Coordinates of C-alpha atoms in Angstrom, one line a residue:
Chain A
M143 CA 96.8 125.1 148.2
S144 CA 99.2 126.9 145.9
E145 CA 97.8 128.4 142.7
N146 CA 99.0 127.1 139.3
P147 CA 101.9 129.4 138.2
G148 CA 100.4 130.0 134.8
R149 CA 96.8 130.5 135.9
K150 CA 97.1 134.3 136.1
F151 CA 98.6 134.6 132.6
V152 CA 95.9 132.2 131.2
E153 CA 93.2 134.3 132.7
W154 CA 94.7 137.5 131.3
F155 CA 95.0 135.8 127.8
K156 CA 91.5 134.5 128.0
S157 CA 90.0 137.9 128.8
R158 CA 92.0 140.0 126.4
F159 CA 91.4 137.6 123.4
G160 CA 87.7 137.0 124.3
L161 CA 88.3 133.3 124.6
E162 CA 85.6 132.9 127.3
T163 CA 83.0 133.2 124.5
S164 CA 84.6 130.8 122.2
V165 CA 82.4 129.9 119.2
L166 CA 83.4 126.3 119.4
R167 CA 81.3 124.1 121.6
P168 CA 83.0 122.4 124.6
V169 CA 84.4 119.0 123.8
P170 CA 83.1 115.9 125.7
E171 CA 85.8 114.2 127.8
Y172 CA 85.3 110.9 125.9
S173 CA 86.5 112.5 122.7
M174 CA 90.0 113.3 124.1
N175 CA 91.2 110.4 122.2
P176 CA 93.3 110.5 119.0
L177 CA 90.8 108.4 117.1
Y178 CA 88.2 111.2 117.5
W179 CA 90.7 113.6 116.0
L180 CA 91.5 111.9 112.7
G181 CA 89.5 114.5 110.8
A182 CA 91.3 117.3 112.7
L183 CA 94.6 115.8 111.9
T184 CA 93.6 115.7 108.2
V185 CA 92.9 119.4 108.5
I186 CA 96.4 119.9 110.1
A187 CA 97.9 118.0 107.2
F188 CA 96.0 120.3 104.8
G189 CA 97.5 123.4 106.7
L190 CA 101.0 121.9 106.4
Q191 CA 100.3 121.4 102.6
V192 CA 99.2 125.0 102.3
L193 CA 102.3 126.3 104.1
T194 CA 104.8 124.2 102.2
G195 CA 103.0 124.8 98.9
L196 CA 103.0 128.6 99.3
L197 CA 106.8 128.5 100.0
M198 CA 107.4 126.3 97.0
M199 CA 105.3 128.6 94.8
I200 CA 108.0 131.3 95.2
Y201 CA 110.3 129.2 93.0
Y202 CA 108.0 126.9 91.0
V203 CA 107.1 127.9 87.4
P204 CA 104.0 126.1 85.9
T205 CA 105.2 125.9 82.3
T206 CA 106.1 122.7 80.4
D207 CA 109.7 123.9 79.8
Q208 CA 110.3 125.1 83.4
A209 CA 108.2 123.0 85.7
Y210 CA 110.8 120.2 85.9
S211 CA 113.8 122.5 86.1
S212 CA 112.2 124.8 88.8
T213 CA 111.3 121.7 90.9
L214 CA 114.9 120.5 90.5
L215 CA 116.0 124.0 91.6
I216 CA 113.9 123.8 94.8
I217 CA 115.3 120.4 95.6
K218 CA 119.0 121.0 94.8
Y219 CA 119.7 124.6 95.3
V220 CA 117.2 126.3 97.5
P221 CA 118.3 126.0 101.2
L222 CA 116.0 123.4 102.8
G223 CA 114.0 123.2 99.5
W224 CA 114.3 119.4 99.5
L225 CA 112.8 119.4 103.0
L226 CA 109.8 121.6 101.8
E227 CA 109.3 119.3 98.8
T228 CA 109.6 116.1 100.8
V229 CA 107.4 117.4 103.6
H230 CA 104.8 118.4 101.0
L231 CA 104.9 115.0 99.4
Y232 CA 104.7 113.0 102.7
G233 CA 102.1 115.5 104.0
A234 CA 100.0 114.6 101.0
Y235 CA 100.4 110.9 101.6
A236 CA 99.5 111.4 105.3
M237 CA 96.5 113.5 104.4
I238 CA 95.1 110.8 102.1
L239 CA 95.9 108.0 104.6
L240 CA 94.2 110.0 107.5
A241 CA 91.2 110.7 105.3
F242 CA 90.8 106.9 104.6
L243 CA 91.3 106.2 108.4
H244 CA 88.7 108.8 109.3
L245 CA 86.3 107.3 106.7
F246 CA 86.6 103.7 108.0
R247 CA 86.6 104.7 111.7
G248 CA 83.3 106.6 111.0
Y249 CA 82.0 103.5 109.1
F250 CA 82.7 101.1 111.9
V251 CA 81.3 103.3 114.8
S252 CA 78.3 104.4 112.7
A253 CA 79.2 108.1 112.8
Q254 CA 77.0 108.5 109.8
K255 CA 73.8 107.7 111.6
R256 CA 71.1 110.2 112.6
P257 CA 71.5 113.2 112.9
R258 CA 74.9 113.2 111.1
E259 CA 73.8 111.9 107.7
M260 CA 74.7 115.0 105.8
M261 CA 78.0 115.4 107.6
W262 CA 78.9 112.0 106.2
V263 CA 77.9 112.9 102.7
I264 CA 80.0 116.2 102.9
G265 CA 82.9 114.2 104.3
M266 CA 82.8 111.9 101.3
L267 CA 82.9 114.9 99.0
M268 CA 85.9 116.2 101.0
G269 CA 87.5 112.8 100.6
L270 CA 87.1 113.1 96.8
T271 CA 88.6 116.6 96.9
V272 CA 91.6 115.2 98.8
M273 CA 92.1 112.6 96.1
G274 CA 91.8 115.4 93.5
F275 CA 94.6 117.2 95.3
G276 CA 96.8 114.1 95.0
L277 CA 96.0 113.6 91.3
T278 CA 96.5 117.3 90.3
G279 CA 99.6 117.8 92.4
Y280 CA 101.3 114.6 91.1
L281 CA 101.6 116.1 87.6
L282 CA 103.2 119.4 88.6
P283 CA 106.9 118.3 88.8
W284 CA 106.5 117.2 85.2
T285 CA 108.5 113.9 85.5
V286 CA 108.0 111.0 83.2
V287 CA 106.4 109.1 86.1
S288 CA 103.9 111.8 87.0
K289 CA 103.0 112.8 83.4
S290 CA 102.5 109.2 82.2
A291 CA 100.3 108.3 85.2
T292 CA 98.2 111.5 84.8
D293 CA 97.7 110.7 81.1
V294 CA 96.2 107.4 82.1
S295 CA 93.8 109.2 84.4
I296 CA 92.9 111.7 81.8
G297 CA 92.3 108.9 79.3
M298 CA 89.6 107.6 81.6
L299 CA 87.6 110.8 81.1
S300 CA 86.9 109.7 77.6
F301 CA 84.7 106.9 78.9
L302 CA 82.3 109.4 80.5
P303 CA 78.9 109.8 78.8
A304 CA 79.1 111.8 75.5
Q305 CA 76.9 114.6 76.9
I306 CA 79.5 115.6 79.6
G307 CA 82.7 113.8 78.7
P308 CA 84.1 116.4 76.2
I309 CA 83.2 119.3 78.5
V310 CA 84.8 117.7 81.6
T311 CA 87.9 116.7 79.5
F312 CA 88.3 120.3 78.3
L313 CA 87.9 121.8 81.8
V314 CA 90.4 119.4 83.3
A315 CA 92.9 118.8 80.5
G316 CA 92.3 121.6 78.0
D317 CA 92.6 121.2 74.3
G318 CA 95.0 118.2 74.5
S319 CA 98.2 120.2 74.6
S320 CA 100.7 119.6 77.4
A321 CA 100.8 123.3 78.3
G322 CA 97.0 123.5 78.7
E323 CA 97.0 120.4 80.9
L324 CA 99.7 121.7 83.2
T325 CA 98.1 125.1 83.6
R326 CA 94.7 123.6 84.4
F327 CA 96.1 121.1 86.9
F328 CA 98.1 123.9 88.6
D329 CA 95.0 126.1 88.8
L330 CA 92.9 123.2 90.1
H331 CA 95.6 122.3 92.7
I332 CA 96.2 125.8 94.1
V333 CA 92.8 127.6 93.6
V334 CA 89.8 125.4 92.8
L335 CA 90.4 122.4 95.1
P336 CA 91.5 124.4 98.1
A337 CA 88.5 126.7 97.7
A338 CA 86.2 123.6 97.4
L339 CA 87.8 121.9 100.4
L340 CA 87.6 125.0 102.6
S341 CA 84.0 125.6 101.7
L342 CA 83.1 122.0 102.5
L343 CA 85.1 122.1 105.7
A344 CA 83.2 125.3 106.8
L345 CA 79.9 123.5 106.1
K346 CA 81.0 120.4 107.9
M347 CA 82.3 122.4 110.9
Y348 CA 79.0 124.3 111.1
M349 CA 77.1 121.0 111.2
F350 CA 79.6 119.6 113.7
E351 CA 79.0 122.5 116.1
A352 CA 75.3 121.7 115.8
H353 CA 75.5 117.9 116.4
G354 CA 78.8 117.5 118.2
A355 CA 81.0 114.4 118.1
A356 CA 79.3 111.0 117.8
E357 CA 78.8 109.3 121.1
P358 CA 81.0 106.3 122.0
V359 CA 79.5 103.0 121.1
N360 CA 80.2 101.6 124.5
G361 CA 77.8 104.0 126.2
A362 CA 80.5 106.0 128.0
K363 CA 78.7 109.2 127.4
K364 CA 76.8 109.2 130.7
E365 CA 79.9 109.7 132.9
S366 CA 81.6 112.2 130.5
K367 CA 81.8 115.9 131.3
D368 CA 82.5 118.7 128.9
I369 CA 85.9 120.3 128.6
P370 CA 86.2 124.0 127.4
W371 CA 88.3 124.7 124.4
F372 CA 90.7 127.1 126.1
P373 CA 93.3 126.1 127.2
T374 CA 92.8 122.3 127.4
V375 CA 91.4 121.4 124.0
Y376 CA 93.6 123.9 122.2
L377 CA 96.7 122.4 123.8
Y378 CA 95.5 118.9 123.1
F379 CA 95.0 119.8 119.5
A380 CA 98.5 121.4 119.4
M381 CA 100.0 118.3 121.0
L382 CA 98.5 116.0 118.4
G383 CA 99.5 118.4 115.6
A384 CA 103.1 118.7 116.9
V385 CA 103.5 114.9 117.0
F386 CA 102.1 114.5 113.5
V387 CA 104.2 117.3 112.0
G388 CA 107.3 116.1 113.9
V389 CA 106.9 112.6 112.5
I390 CA 106.6 114.0 109.0
F391 CA 109.7 116.1 109.4
V392 CA 111.8 113.3 110.7
A393 CA 110.6 110.9 107.9
A394 CA 111.4 113.6 105.4
A395 CA 114.9 114.1 106.9
M396 CA 115.5 110.3 106.8
F397 CA 114.2 109.7 103.3
P398 CA 114.5 112.8 101.2
I399 CA 112.8 113.0 97.9
T400 CA 114.6 112.1 94.6
L401 CA 113.2 113.5 91.4
P402 CA 112.7 111.0 88.5
A403 CA 113.7 111.9 85.0
E404 CA 112.0 114.7 83.1
F405 CA 109.0 114.0 80.9
T406 CA 109.8 113.7 77.2
P407 CA 107.7 111.7 74.7
Q408 CA 110.7 109.4 74.1
A409 CA 111.2 108.7 77.9
A410 CA 107.4 108.1 78.3
S411 CA 107.4 105.5 75.5
N412 CA 109.8 103.3 77.5
Y413 CA 107.9 103.7 80.8
I414 CA 105.1 101.7 82.2
A415 CA 102.6 104.1 83.6
Q416 CA 101.7 103.4 87.2
P417 CA 99.6 105.7 89.5
E418 CA 100.5 106.7 93.1
W419 CA 99.8 104.1 95.8
Y420 CA 96.4 105.5 96.8
L421 CA 95.1 104.9 93.3
L422 CA 96.8 101.5 92.7
W423 CA 93.7 99.6 93.8
M424 CA 91.6 101.2 91.0
Y425 CA 94.5 100.7 88.5
Q426 CA 94.5 97.0 89.4
V427 CA 90.8 96.7 88.9
L428 CA 91.1 98.2 85.4
K429 CA 93.8 95.6 84.5
F430 CA 91.4 92.7 84.9
S431 CA 91.1 91.1 81.5
F432 CA 87.3 91.1 81.5
F433 CA 87.4 94.9 82.0
E434 CA 89.7 95.3 79.0
G435 CA 88.3 97.2 75.9
S436 CA 84.6 98.1 76.3
G437 CA 84.5 96.3 79.7
I438 CA 86.1 99.4 81.2
Y439 CA 82.6 100.9 81.5
M440 CA 81.7 98.0 83.8
A441 CA 84.9 98.5 85.9
L442 CA 84.2 102.3 86.3
G443 CA 80.6 101.5 86.9
A444 CA 81.5 99.0 89.7
V445 CA 83.9 101.5 91.3
T446 CA 81.2 104.2 91.1
I447 CA 78.6 101.9 92.7
V448 CA 80.9 101.1 95.6
A449 CA 81.7 104.8 96.1
L450 CA 78.0 105.8 95.9
G451 CA 77.1 103.0 98.3
L452 CA 79.6 104.4 100.8
A453 CA 78.4 108.0 100.2
L454 CA 74.8 107.0 100.7
L455 CA 75.5 104.6 103.6
P456 CA 73.5 106.7 106.1
F457 CA 70.4 106.2 104.0
I458 CA 71.0 102.5 103.5
D459 CA 72.1 101.4 107.0
R460 CA 69.2 102.9 109.0
G461 CA 69.2 100.6 112.0
S462 CA 69.6 102.0 115.5
Q463 CA 72.5 99.8 116.4
R464 CA 75.9 101.6 116.4
N465 CA 78.2 99.1 118.0
P466 CA 80.2 97.3 115.2
F467 CA 79.7 94.0 117.2
S468 CA 76.0 94.4 116.8
R469 CA 76.2 95.0 113.1
P470 CA 77.8 91.8 111.7
L471 CA 76.6 92.5 108.1
Y472 CA 78.1 96.0 107.8
T473 CA 81.1 95.2 109.9
T474 CA 81.9 92.2 107.6
I475 CA 81.3 94.3 104.5
G476 CA 83.7 97.0 105.9
L477 CA 86.3 94.4 106.6
I478 CA 86.0 92.9 103.1
L479 CA 86.3 96.4 101.6
I480 CA 89.5 97.2 103.6
A481 CA 91.0 93.8 102.8
E482 CA 90.2 94.2 99.0
L483 CA 91.7 97.7 99.0
L484 CA 94.9 96.5 100.6
V485 CA 95.2 93.4 98.4
L486 CA 94.5 95.2 95.2
T487 CA 97.0 98.0 96.1
V488 CA 99.8 95.5 96.9
W489 CA 98.9 93.4 93.8
G490 CA 98.9 96.5 91.6
Y491 CA 102.3 97.5 92.9
L492 CA 103.7 94.0 92.2
T493 CA 102.3 93.7 88.7
P494 CA 102.9 96.9 86.8
G495 CA 101.4 96.9 83.3
Q496 CA 100.4 93.2 83.5
I497 CA 96.9 92.2 82.4
I498 CA 95.4 90.0 85.0
P499 CA 93.6 86.9 83.7
D500 CA 89.9 86.4 84.7
S501 CA 90.6 83.2 86.7
Q502 CA 93.3 85.0 88.8
A503 CA 91.1 88.0 89.5
I504 CA 88.2 85.9 90.6
L505 CA 90.4 83.6 92.7
V506 CA 92.3 86.4 94.5
N507 CA 89.4 88.8 95.0
G508 CA 86.8 86.1 95.7
G509 CA 89.2 84.3 97.9
V510 CA 90.0 87.4 100.0
A511 CA 86.3 88.2 100.3
I512 CA 85.3 84.7 101.4
A513 CA 88.3 84.4 103.8
V514 CA 87.5 87.7 105.5
A515 CA 83.8 86.9 105.6
A516 CA 84.5 83.5 107.1
V517 CA 86.9 84.9 109.8
S518 CA 84.4 87.7 110.6
L519 CA 81.5 85.3 110.9
F520 CA 83.6 82.9 113.0
M521 CA 84.5 85.8 115.3
F522 CA 80.9 86.9 115.6
R523 CA 79.8 83.3 116.2
M524 CA 82.4 82.9 119.0
R525 CA 81.2 86.2 120.5
G526 CA 77.6 85.0 120.3
K527 CA 78.5 81.7 122.0
N528 CA 80.3 83.6 124.8
S529 CA 77.1 85.3 125.7
K530 CA 75.1 83.1 128.0
K531 CA 71.9 84.9 127.3
A532 CA 72.3 84.4 123.6
M533 CA 72.8 80.7 124.2
T534 CA 69.6 80.4 126.2
T535 CA 67.3 82.7 124.3
K536 CA 64.8 80.7 122.2
K537 CA 65.1 81.7 118.5
S538 CA 62.0 82.5 116.5
P539 CA 62.0 80.1 113.5
L540 CA 59.9 82.6 111.5
R541 CA 62.5 85.4 112.0
A542 CA 65.4 83.0 111.4
M543 CA 63.9 82.1 108.0
A544 CA 63.4 85.7 106.9
L545 CA 65.6 87.2 104.2
P546 CA 68.2 89.5 105.9
F547 CA 67.5 92.4 103.7
T548 CA 64.0 93.5 104.5
N549 CA 64.8 97.1 103.6
R550 CA 64.0 97.7 99.9
S551 CA 66.9 100.1 99.3
V552 CA 69.3 97.6 100.8
T553 CA 67.8 94.9 98.6
A554 CA 68.2 97.1 95.5
V555 CA 71.9 97.9 96.4
F556 CA 72.5 94.1 97.0
M557 CA 70.8 93.1 93.7
I558 CA 72.8 95.4 91.4
P559 CA 76.2 94.0 92.2
L560 CA 74.7 90.5 92.3
I561 CA 73.5 90.8 88.7
S562 CA 76.7 92.4 87.4
G563 CA 78.7 89.8 89.5
S564 CA 76.6 87.0 87.8
V565 CA 77.5 88.3 84.3
C566 CA 81.2 88.4 85.2
F567 CA 81.1 85.0 87.0
A568 CA 79.3 83.4 84.0
N569 CA 82.0 84.9 81.7
V570 CA 84.8 83.4 83.8
V571 CA 83.1 80.0 84.2
G572 CA 82.3 80.0 80.4
S573 CA 85.9 80.9 79.5
L574 CA 87.3 78.2 81.8
T575 CA 84.9 75.4 80.7
S576 CA 84.1 76.4 77.1
V577 CA 80.4 76.5 77.9
P578 CA 78.6 78.9 75.5
I579 CA 77.4 82.0 77.3
N580 CA 73.7 82.6 77.0
I581 CA 70.8 83.9 79.1
F582 CA 70.2 80.4 80.6
F583 CA 73.8 80.0 81.6
V584 CA 73.9 83.5 83.2
A585 CA 70.6 82.7 85.0
V586 CA 72.1 79.5 86.4
N587 CA 75.1 81.4 87.7
F588 CA 72.8 84.0 89.1
A589 CA 70.9 81.3 91.0
V590 CA 74.1 79.8 92.3
L591 CA 75.4 83.2 93.5
L592 CA 72.0 84.1 95.0
G593 CA 71.8 80.8 96.8
S594 CA 75.3 81.2 98.4
F595 CA 74.7 84.8 99.3
Y596 CA 71.3 83.9 100.8
A597 CA 72.9 81.2 103.0
M598 CA 75.6 83.6 104.1
A599 CA 73.2 86.4 104.7
R600 CA 70.8 84.2 106.7
M601 CA 73.7 83.2 109.0
M602 CA 74.5 86.9 109.5
R603 CA 70.9 87.7 110.2
N604 CA 70.7 85.0 112.9
L605 CA 73.9 86.2 114.4
T606 CA 72.5 89.8 114.5
L607 CA 69.3 88.6 116.2
A608 CA 71.3 86.6 118.7
Q609 CA 73.5 89.6 119.3
N610 CA 70.6 92.0 119.8
R611 CA 69.1 89.7 122.4
S612 CA 72.3 89.5 124.3
P613 CA 73.2 92.3 126.8
S614 CA 75.4 95.0 125.4
Chain B
M248 CA 111.9 117.9 149.8
K249 CA 108.8 115.8 149.4
L250 CA 108.7 114.2 145.9
D251 CA 104.9 114.0 145.5
E252 CA 103.1 113.5 142.2
E253 CA 102.7 117.2 141.6
M254 CA 106.4 117.9 142.2
L255 CA 107.3 115.1 139.8
R256 CA 105.0 116.5 137.2
Y257 CA 106.7 119.9 137.3
T258 CA 110.1 118.3 137.3
V259 CA 109.3 116.3 134.1
A260 CA 107.7 119.4 132.5
M261 CA 110.9 121.4 133.4
L262 CA 113.1 118.8 131.9
L263 CA 111.1 118.6 128.7
A264 CA 111.0 122.4 128.4
T265 CA 114.8 122.5 128.9
A266 CA 115.3 119.9 126.2
A267 CA 113.0 121.9 123.8
A268 CA 114.8 125.1 124.6
S269 CA 118.2 123.5 124.0
I270 CA 117.2 122.1 120.7
A271 CA 115.6 125.5 119.7
G272 CA 118.9 127.2 120.6
Y273 CA 120.8 124.6 118.6
L274 CA 118.5 125.1 115.6
W275 CA 119.1 128.9 115.8
V276 CA 122.8 128.6 115.4
V277 CA 123.1 125.5 113.2
D278 CA 124.8 125.8 109.8
L279 CA 121.8 125.3 107.5
V280 CA 123.9 124.7 104.4
S281 CA 125.9 121.8 105.6
L282 CA 123.4 120.3 108.2
Q283 CA 120.1 120.5 106.4
R284 CA 119.0 116.9 107.2
V285 CA 120.0 117.4 110.8
F286 CA 117.9 120.5 110.9
G287 CA 114.9 118.6 109.5
A288 CA 115.2 115.8 112.0
M289 CA 115.8 118.1 115.0
L290 CA 112.8 120.2 114.1
G291 CA 110.7 117.0 114.2
S292 CA 112.2 116.0 117.5
E293 CA 111.5 119.5 118.9
L294 CA 107.8 119.2 117.9
V295 CA 107.5 115.8 119.6
I296 CA 109.2 117.1 122.8
F297 CA 106.9 120.1 122.8
S298 CA 103.9 117.8 122.5
M299 CA 105.1 115.8 125.5
A300 CA 105.5 119.0 127.6
V301 CA 101.9 119.9 126.7
Y302 CA 100.9 116.3 127.6
V303 CA 102.4 116.7 131.1
Y304 CA 100.4 120.0 131.5
L305 CA 97.2 118.4 130.3
K306 CA 97.4 115.1 132.2
P307 CA 95.6 116.1 135.4
S308 CA 92.6 117.3 133.5
I309 CA 92.2 114.2 131.3
S310 CA 91.3 111.1 133.2
S311 CA 91.5 108.7 130.3
T312 CA 95.2 109.2 129.6
S313 CA 98.1 107.4 131.3
N314 CA 101.8 107.7 131.9
T315 CA 102.4 105.1 129.2
W316 CA 101.8 107.6 126.5
L317 CA 104.3 110.0 128.1
L318 CA 106.9 107.2 128.1
V319 CA 106.1 106.3 124.5
G320 CA 106.3 110.0 123.5
C321 CA 109.7 110.4 125.2
V322 CA 111.1 107.3 123.6
I323 CA 109.9 108.5 120.2
A324 CA 111.6 111.9 120.8
A325 CA 114.8 110.2 121.9
V326 CA 114.8 108.0 118.8
F327 CA 114.3 111.1 116.7
L328 CA 117.2 112.8 118.4
L329 CA 119.4 109.8 117.8
I330 CA 118.4 109.9 114.1
S331 CA 119.4 113.6 114.0
V332 CA 122.8 112.8 115.5
Q333 CA 123.2 109.9 113.1
L334 CA 122.3 112.1 110.1
G335 CA 124.9 114.6 111.3
S336 CA 127.6 112.0 111.2
Y337 CA 127.5 111.5 107.4

């Protein structure tokens, strides 16, 4: 049998560079799948951002009178400067999108479960840092679009508690002057956030080397063998990275960036501030009329509760089941979350600056949640019916009657949104029917909501039990 | 000459390497001032073709992959090249 022509060179390369003793653990064969590499692709996107950002820093001047003109110089007069700028922008979009995909894939395959709980929490912090990159980088071209949107975000800092609000506002935005704001955002974008992201990445990689990739939920681990990093995994990594960067370059060449008008107070007064697409969902929530004025605390509180719920998911969902088809409750919640994010984003894009009436907000958001839950439950039920064993297994009436949330922490997490939801719901019903809002009325709404959630949750519980009895 | 699977694999790899080398040569001599968008799109195509050459090298050691992905990758690379040519015609 003839020897592979490159083998001799590979052996030489391995021995001279000491690659036989790679610090990275071998990769299981089942993880040679792009879905397992979404986090790595996010890191590649970060590398691309660093490279293009460093090249743009040669020309960019972070002062209020030169930020716009230097950005324009890069786009119009520097050879391939428009490509750098566009690749930097699309790379940022891709980085945020990949971070979201990585998060939701991990959610559905239970990547957060033991022993990877802290990896999940670190990953959530990295996600926040990535969003911070988007927010701080958006201001730097100093256009009317970017400055107006950033001012809206900075305005939200004033709703932080009085003990920390002024300090955070000063650290992020300075003394209120435009120059201070731009300098701070530039520093955050090129020094503080990269340092934070790299530190968190190092910590996560250290834990990853200890725990390895999460096993596939279909139990394919048994037949899988380990693949050494050199040369196979390195090449696989290079292959994915090349496709990713290639697509970004072609997209940039097809749709090059155009710079909006420069920021001036006059231009800003005629412009409706709208954030970038990845923050549109939050922007839309803040436009609901019951969150107007002092209600903004409730809006920010609700968003914080959802984010905290996701960050602390490994300590809430402690069951041993990892297959999404065996976790109907969490799978349905995840699907609702994705649907709401998409709907709010599109809706925010279509209604810039419009205040959304309570009835519309409830109808759209509630309708989406109920529709997704109904489809999800229907699919789980069909799946349950298809399992012969699930059909024949006798159900325990006692277990079927039990509340689905036996875990105290889950019950607490469930009750908080239920109570705040009751207050909102009572407000809406009250405003539509002119019924006076009082404790009794809120209590009735609470009972109605609890009853409907109980019925839904019991159905899910029964489905889970049926699913657990069926063969995987 | 017997055209077995191994031979076919090397042929495809050679073809991809030739395409990548041709584009690299073109990018070296291209007039960057007048053909900036072509340069961007060609660079993207080059990277996708390179990844397909790597894929052909890796394929025997990864059981879960299939030729479908090679076909998809080559179609993407071809579309990207067409886009480059189209951008050059403006």
